[in-house]
Amino acid sequence: MDQIRDISASSAQATTAELRTLAILADLDDDAFNRLAGIADVRQFPAGYRIHDQGALSVPFCLLVSGQISCFRTAPDGTVTVVDVIQPPGHASLQPALTQLPTLVGLETVGASRVILIDGAGLRGLLPLLPSLATALLKAEAMDFHNLVLQVCDLKLRTTAQRLGHYLLELAPDRTSPSVTIRLPFDKRLLAARLGCRQENLSRAFATLRDLGVETKGAHVVLNDVPRLRDYAVAFDEPAGAAG
Amino acid sequence: MDQIRDISASSAQATTAELRTLAILADLDDDAFNRLAGIADVRQFPAGYRIHDQGALSVPFCLLVSGQISCFRTAPDGTVTVVDVIQPPGHASLQPALTQLPTLVGLETVGASRVILIDGAGLRGLLPLLPSLATALLKAEAMDFHNLVLQVCDLKLRTTAQRLGHYLLELAPDRTSPSVTIRLPFDKRLLAARLGCRQENLSRAFATLRDLGVETKGAHVVLNDVPRLRDYAVAFDEPAGAAG
């Protein structure tokens, strides 16, 4: 019994340590971390693991430590679209965990992924007790909304080839180099769904970008003329200074 | 001086009364309403009034009592897209008021509009003191995100004609009638921007829908065969039961 208690205590400490690494929780105090750890479960999922289905109820808030999570929505005719692919230290399902509405999207790991699951009912119960947690989640939701507004503008203002160009530029680690080689974080099927186009349109978009110095080599893409691609793709970019 | 105090007190009472009518604040207690009224300003704006520009800092949280507000983003080349047109009792600029980031969109009234402006710094200051306000805003942000996820799916999965059909169906007050006449809430220029297409594509989309029984008569649109339009446009609809 004492041994179980020890394991449980050391597991809670390990969870607290992982929670402390997450930027969105940076302003929490020790008490808040300990209480969150009490309703958290750290899980290591294999690639292609379905965390929850579209339409699921009572989902946990999912914090991604490593790996990738695809947030996808399936239409009645079977067409699948990907709203977003979450990268660490991102998160998913905060909104349904707060509202208790059925989830609009399903969640699936893209590669092996380490995820902290925070129980939804527990989270809602903590909010009135921990103003610093409520403030942190208000900011996290605001940033989720901010990113989705940018995606809506991207979809409304850019062509598929421009969206692809913009996406590739965002993957470039050094945005000042005239040329750069990047690695696609996932396959072209998922990339097409994320950009909101069919796979054949993605191929056409890559063909369009070839004239602008974009070469594909398997999962790697060489951007030979970054300024030219930027001119082409980022015609509707964030205002100067807002880009990362 | 006493007279000024009286006017100010009666104005605060009037503001509290208007705040109480807003569904997103339904769960607040008297103390919260009084404190919010202390940082709120009720304004009557004419049509076409610019509430704030894109890129504005330190914006207020805007609660719409009547009228309409367009949330639009202008690209460097002058192209304007409309992220959303807010209808009462909707709201805008909650996220930038919380994060203090420059706004991604400008806000402009579409018709004469009554708006309650809540000071951003005041709002952030109240959050740690009023857990019920934080909870209300967490839910409001979650619903904003929810609606934007649906719009992203709409943009990624539907053609322009399907998006138009879906939009028209959403305006129908009675969703069970086989035919219905609706009134477009704003002009076709704004409608095209909201749907994320050029005006000529909107005209083509209306032409496509004509074969499905959709007739335009100025600002009115007659949907002569709702079930057929629904079949065509809502191929990627919300799961059964989620539709309003």
PDB file of N, CA, C and O in Angstrom, chain A residues 136-172:
ATOM      1  N   ALA A 136      -5.035  31.855 -17.802  1.00  0.00           N
ATOM      2  CA  ALA A 136      -4.169  31.145 -18.761  1.00  0.00           C
ATOM      3  C   ALA A 136      -5.012  30.536 -19.886  1.00  0.00           C
ATOM      4  O   ALA A 136      -4.642  30.605 -21.063  1.00  0.00           O
ATOM      5  N   LEU A 137      -6.157  29.952 -19.531  1.00  0.00           N
ATOM      6  CA  LEU A 137      -6.996  29.313 -20.558  1.00  0.00           C
ATOM      7  C   LEU A 137      -7.711  30.357 -21.427  1.00  0.00           C
ATOM      8  O   LEU A 137      -7.925  30.116 -22.617  1.00  0.00           O
ATOM      9  N   LEU A 138      -8.062  31.509 -20.849  1.00  0.00           N
ATOM     10  CA  LEU A 138      -8.637  32.596 -21.664  1.00  0.00           C
ATOM     11  C   LEU A 138      -7.635  33.018 -22.739  1.00  0.00           C
ATOM     12  O   LEU A 138      -8.001  33.253 -23.889  1.00  0.00           O
ATOM     13  N   LYS A 139      -6.356  33.099 -22.359  1.00  0.00           N
ATOM     14  CA  LYS A 139      -5.324  33.479 -23.338  1.00  0.00           C
ATOM     15  C   LYS A 139      -5.114  32.362 -24.364  1.00  0.00           C
ATOM     16  O   LYS A 139      -4.925  32.629 -25.546  1.00  0.00           O
ATOM     17  N   ALA A 140      -5.125  31.114 -23.892  1.00  0.00           N
ATOM     18  CA  ALA A 140      -4.933  29.984 -24.816  1.00  0.00           C
ATOM     19  C   ALA A 140      -6.055  29.951 -25.846  1.00  0.00           C
ATOM     20  O   ALA A 140      -5.817  29.766 -27.051  1.00  0.00           O
ATOM     21  N   GLU A 141      -7.292  30.153 -25.393  1.00  0.00           N
ATOM     22  CA  GLU A 141      -8.428  30.179 -26.325  1.00  0.00           C
ATOM     23  C   GLU A 141      -8.316  31.353 -27.284  1.00  0.00           C
ATOM     24  O   GLU A 141      -8.667  31.242 -28.458  1.00  0.00           O
ATOM     25  N   ALA A 142      -7.868  32.503 -26.779  1.00  0.00           N
ATOM     26  CA  ALA A 142      -7.722  33.682 -27.643  1.00  0.00           C
ATOM     27  C   ALA A 142      -6.703  33.400 -28.747  1.00  0.00           C
ATOM     28  O   ALA A 142      -6.901  33.778 -29.898  1.00  0.00           O
ATOM     29  N   MET A 143      -5.610  32.707 -28.409  1.00  0.00           N
ATOM     30  CA  MET A 143      -4.602  32.393 -29.427  1.00  0.00           C
ATOM     31  C   MET A 143      -5.136  31.353 -30.417  1.00  0.00           C
ATOM     32  O   MET A 143      -4.843  31.424 -31.616  1.00  0.00           O
ATOM     33  N   ASP A 144      -5.921  30.400 -29.944  1.00  0.00           N
ATOM     34  CA  ASP A 144      -6.557  29.426 -30.851  1.00  0.00           C
ATOM     35  C   ASP A 144      -7.427  30.163 -31.869  1.00  0.00           C
ATOM     36  O   ASP A 144      -7.420  29.854 -33.067  1.00  0.00           O
ATOM     37  N   PHE A 145      -8.187  31.134 -31.375  1.00  0.00           N
ATOM     38  CA  PHE A 145      -9.086  31.893 -32.240  1.00  0.00           C
ATOM     39  C   PHE A 145      -8.278  32.725 -33.237  1.00  0.00           C
ATOM     40  O   PHE A 145      -8.573  32.740 -34.435  1.00  0.00           O
ATOM     41  N   HIS A 146      -7.247  33.383 -32.715  1.00  0.00           N
ATOM     42  CA  HIS A 146      -6.333  34.201 -33.544  1.00  0.00           C
ATOM     43  C   HIS A 146      -5.797  33.365 -34.719  1.00  0.00           C
ATOM     44  O   HIS A 146      -5.843  33.792 -35.875  1.00  0.00           O
ATOM     45  N   ASN A 147      -5.327  32.168 -34.426  1.00  0.00           N
ATOM     46  CA  ASN A 147      -4.747  31.321 -35.478  1.00  0.00           C
ATOM     47  C   ASN A 147      -5.806  30.886 -36.491  1.00  0.00           C
ATOM     48  O   ASN A 147      -5.529  30.778 -37.687  1.00  0.00           O
ATOM     49  N   LEU A 148      -7.012  30.653 -36.017  1.00  0.00           N
ATOM     50  CA  LEU A 148      -8.076  30.220 -36.921  1.00  0.00           C
ATOM     51  C   LEU A 148      -8.564  31.392 -37.793  1.00  0.00           C
ATOM     52  O   LEU A 148      -8.933  31.177 -38.952  1.00  0.00           O
ATOM     53  N   VAL A 149      -8.555  32.611 -37.251  1.00  0.00           N
ATOM     54  CA  VAL A 149      -8.883  33.786 -38.079  1.00  0.00           C
ATOM     55  C   VAL A 149      -7.872  33.893 -39.219  1.00  0.00           C
ATOM     56  O   VAL A 149      -8.251  34.124 -40.376  1.00  0.00           O
ATOM     57  N   LEU A 150      -6.586  33.690 -38.907  1.00  0.00           N
ATOM     58  CA  LEU A 150      -5.564  33.739 -39.968  1.00  0.00           C
ATOM     59  C   LEU A 150      -5.829  32.658 -41.009  1.00  0.00           C
ATOM     60  O   LEU A 150      -5.669  32.883 -42.205  1.00  0.00           O
ATOM     61  N   GLN A 151      -6.250  31.460 -40.555  1.00  0.00           N
ATOM     62  CA  GLN A 151      -6.520  30.389 -41.513  1.00  0.00           C
ATOM     63  C   GLN A 151      -7.737  30.731 -42.388  1.00  0.00           C
ATOM     64  O   GLN A 151      -7.734  30.457 -43.589  1.00  0.00           O
ATOM     65  N   VAL A 152      -8.770  31.327 -41.784  1.00  0.00           N
ATOM     66  CA  VAL A 152      -9.952  31.729 -42.574  1.00  0.00           C
ATOM     67  C   VAL A 152      -9.538  32.742 -43.646  1.00  0.00           C
ATOM     68  O   VAL A 152      -9.947  32.633 -44.807  1.00  0.00           O
ATOM     69  N   CYS A 153      -8.705  33.712 -43.272  1.00  0.00           N
ATOM     70  CA  CYS A 153      -8.246  34.714 -44.256  1.00  0.00           C
ATOM     71  C   CYS A 153      -7.419  34.037 -45.345  1.00  0.00           C
ATOM     72  O   CYS A 153      -7.544  34.363 -46.532  1.00  0.00           O
ATOM     73  N   ASP A 154      -6.562  33.094 -44.932  1.00  0.00           N
ATOM     74  CA  ASP A 154      -5.738  32.326 -45.875  1.00  0.00           C
ATOM     75  C   ASP A 154      -6.641  31.626 -46.893  1.00  0.00           C
ATOM     76  O   ASP A 154      -6.417  31.686 -48.102  1.00  0.00           O
ATOM     77  N   LEU A 155      -7.704  30.982 -46.395  1.00  0.00           N
ATOM     78  CA  LEU A 155      -8.620  30.237 -47.273  1.00  0.00           C
ATOM     79  C   LEU A 155      -9.420  31.165 -48.171  1.00  0.00           C
ATOM     80  O   LEU A 155      -9.719  30.817 -49.314  1.00  0.00           O
ATOM     81  N   LYS A 156      -9.778  32.347 -47.660  1.00  0.00           N
ATOM     82  CA  LYS A 156     -10.627  33.246 -48.448  1.00  0.00           C
ATOM     83  C   LYS A 156      -9.829  34.061 -49.453  1.00  0.00           C
ATOM     84  O   LYS A 156     -10.361  34.460 -50.478  1.00  0.00           O
ATOM     85  N   LEU A 157      -8.572  34.363 -49.128  1.00  0.00           N
ATOM     86  CA  LEU A 157      -7.811  35.305 -49.963  1.00  0.00           C
ATOM     87  C   LEU A 157      -6.785  34.637 -50.864  1.00  0.00           C
ATOM     88  O   LEU A 157      -6.411  35.204 -51.880  1.00  0.00           O
ATOM     89  N   ARG A 158      -6.274  33.480 -50.492  1.00  0.00           N
ATOM     90  CA  ARG A 158      -5.187  32.881 -51.261  1.00  0.00           C
ATOM     91  C   ARG A 158      -5.674  31.735 -52.136  1.00  0.00           C
ATOM     92  O   ARG A 158      -6.581  30.990 -51.761  1.00  0.00           O
ATOM     93  N   THR A 159      -5.000  31.546 -53.286  1.00  0.00           N
ATOM     94  CA  THR A 159      -5.231  30.364 -54.114  1.00  0.00           C
ATOM     95  C   THR A 159      -4.539  29.174 -53.437  1.00  0.00           C
ATOM     96  O   THR A 159      -3.736  29.352 -52.509  1.00  0.00           O
ATOM     97  N   THR A 160      -4.820  27.962 -53.925  1.00  0.00           N
ATOM     98  CA  THR A 160      -4.181  26.774 -53.343  1.00  0.00           C
ATOM     99  C   THR A 160      -2.654  26.878 -53.449  1.00  0.00           C
ATOM    100  O   THR A 160      -1.941  26.574 -52.487  1.00  0.00           O
ATOM    101  N   ALA A 161      -2.139  27.318 -54.609  1.00  0.00           N
ATOM    102  CA  ALA A 161      -0.681  27.413 -54.775  1.00  0.00           C
ATOM    103  C   ALA A 161      -0.097  28.463 -53.824  1.00  0.00           C
ATOM    104  O   ALA A 161       0.980  28.253 -53.250  1.00  0.00           O
ATOM    105  N   GLN A 162      -0.813  29.568 -53.625  1.00  0.00           N
ATOM    106  CA  GLN A 162      -0.335  30.583 -52.676  1.00  0.00           C
ATOM    107  C   GLN A 162      -0.370  30.050 -51.244  1.00  0.00           C
ATOM    108  O   GLN A 162       0.553  30.292 -50.459  1.00  0.00           O
ATOM    109  N   ARG A 163      -1.441  29.308 -50.921  1.00  0.00           N
ATOM    110  CA  ARG A 163      -1.533  28.719 -49.572  1.00  0.00           C
ATOM    111  C   ARG A 163      -0.386  27.741 -49.343  1.00  0.00           C
ATOM    112  O   ARG A 163       0.207  27.716 -48.268  1.00  0.00           O
ATOM    113  N   LEU A 164      -0.081  26.924 -50.361  1.00  0.00           N
ATOM    114  CA  LEU A 164       1.028  25.976 -50.235  1.00  0.00           C
ATOM    115  C   LEU A 164       2.343  26.738 -50.052  1.00  0.00           C
ATOM    116  O   LEU A 164       3.144  26.395 -49.176  1.00  0.00           O
ATOM    117  N   GLY A 165       2.556  27.777 -50.865  1.00  0.00           N
ATOM    118  CA  GLY A 165       3.786  28.574 -50.751  1.00  0.00           C
ATOM    119  C   GLY A 165       3.929  29.172 -49.364  1.00  0.00           C
ATOM    120  O   GLY A 165       4.993  29.108 -48.736  1.00  0.00           O
ATOM    121  N   HIS A 166       2.838  29.723 -48.857  1.00  0.00           N
ATOM    122  CA  HIS A 166       2.840  30.327 -47.532  1.00  0.00           C
ATOM    123  C   HIS A 166       3.138  29.281 -46.459  1.00  0.00           C
ATOM    124  O   HIS A 166       3.926  29.508 -45.534  1.00  0.00           O
ATOM    125  N   TYR A 167       2.535  28.106 -46.611  1.00  0.00           N
ATOM    126  CA  TYR A 167       2.749  27.025 -45.656  1.00  0.00           C
ATOM    127  C   TYR A 167       4.221  26.598 -45.638  1.00  0.00           C
ATOM    128  O   TYR A 167       4.824  26.415 -44.579  1.00  0.00           O
ATOM    129  N   LEU A 168       4.809  26.459 -46.838  1.00  0.00           N
ATOM    130  CA  LEU A 168       6.215  26.045 -46.939  1.00  0.00           C
ATOM    131  C   LEU A 168       7.128  27.101 -46.295  1.00  0.00           C
ATOM    132  O   LEU A 168       8.071  26.762 -45.577  1.00  0.00           O
ATOM    133  N   LEU A 169       6.825  28.361 -46.543  1.00  0.00           N
ATOM    134  CA  LEU A 169       7.643  29.445 -45.953  1.00  0.00           C
ATOM    135  C   LEU A 169       7.565  29.415 -44.430  1.00  0.00           C
ATOM    136  O   LEU A 169       8.549  29.697 -43.748  1.00  0.00           O
ATOM    137  N   GLU A 170       6.404  29.058 -43.900  1.00  0.00           N
ATOM    138  CA  GLU A 170       6.263  29.003 -42.445  1.00  0.00           C
ATOM    139  C   GLU A 170       7.092  27.886 -41.826  1.00  0.00           C
ATOM    140  O   GLU A 170       7.423  27.937 -40.643  1.00  0.00           O
ATOM    141  N   LEU A 171       7.403  26.857 -42.627  1.00  0.00           N
ATOM    142  CA  LEU A 171       8.202  25.738 -42.120  1.00  0.00           C
ATOM    143  C   LEU A 171       9.701  26.070 -42.123  1.00  0.00           C
ATOM    144  O   LEU A 171      10.495  25.346 -41.521  1.00  0.00           O
ATOM    145  N   ALA A 172      10.086  27.142 -42.834  1.00  0.00           N
ATOM    146  CA  ALA A 172      11.512  27.488 -42.943  1.00  0.00           C
ATOM    147  C   ALA A 172      12.021  27.989 -41.592  1.00  0.00           C
ATOM    148  O   ALA A 172      11.459  28.926 -41.035  1.00  0.00           O
TER     149      ALA A 172
END
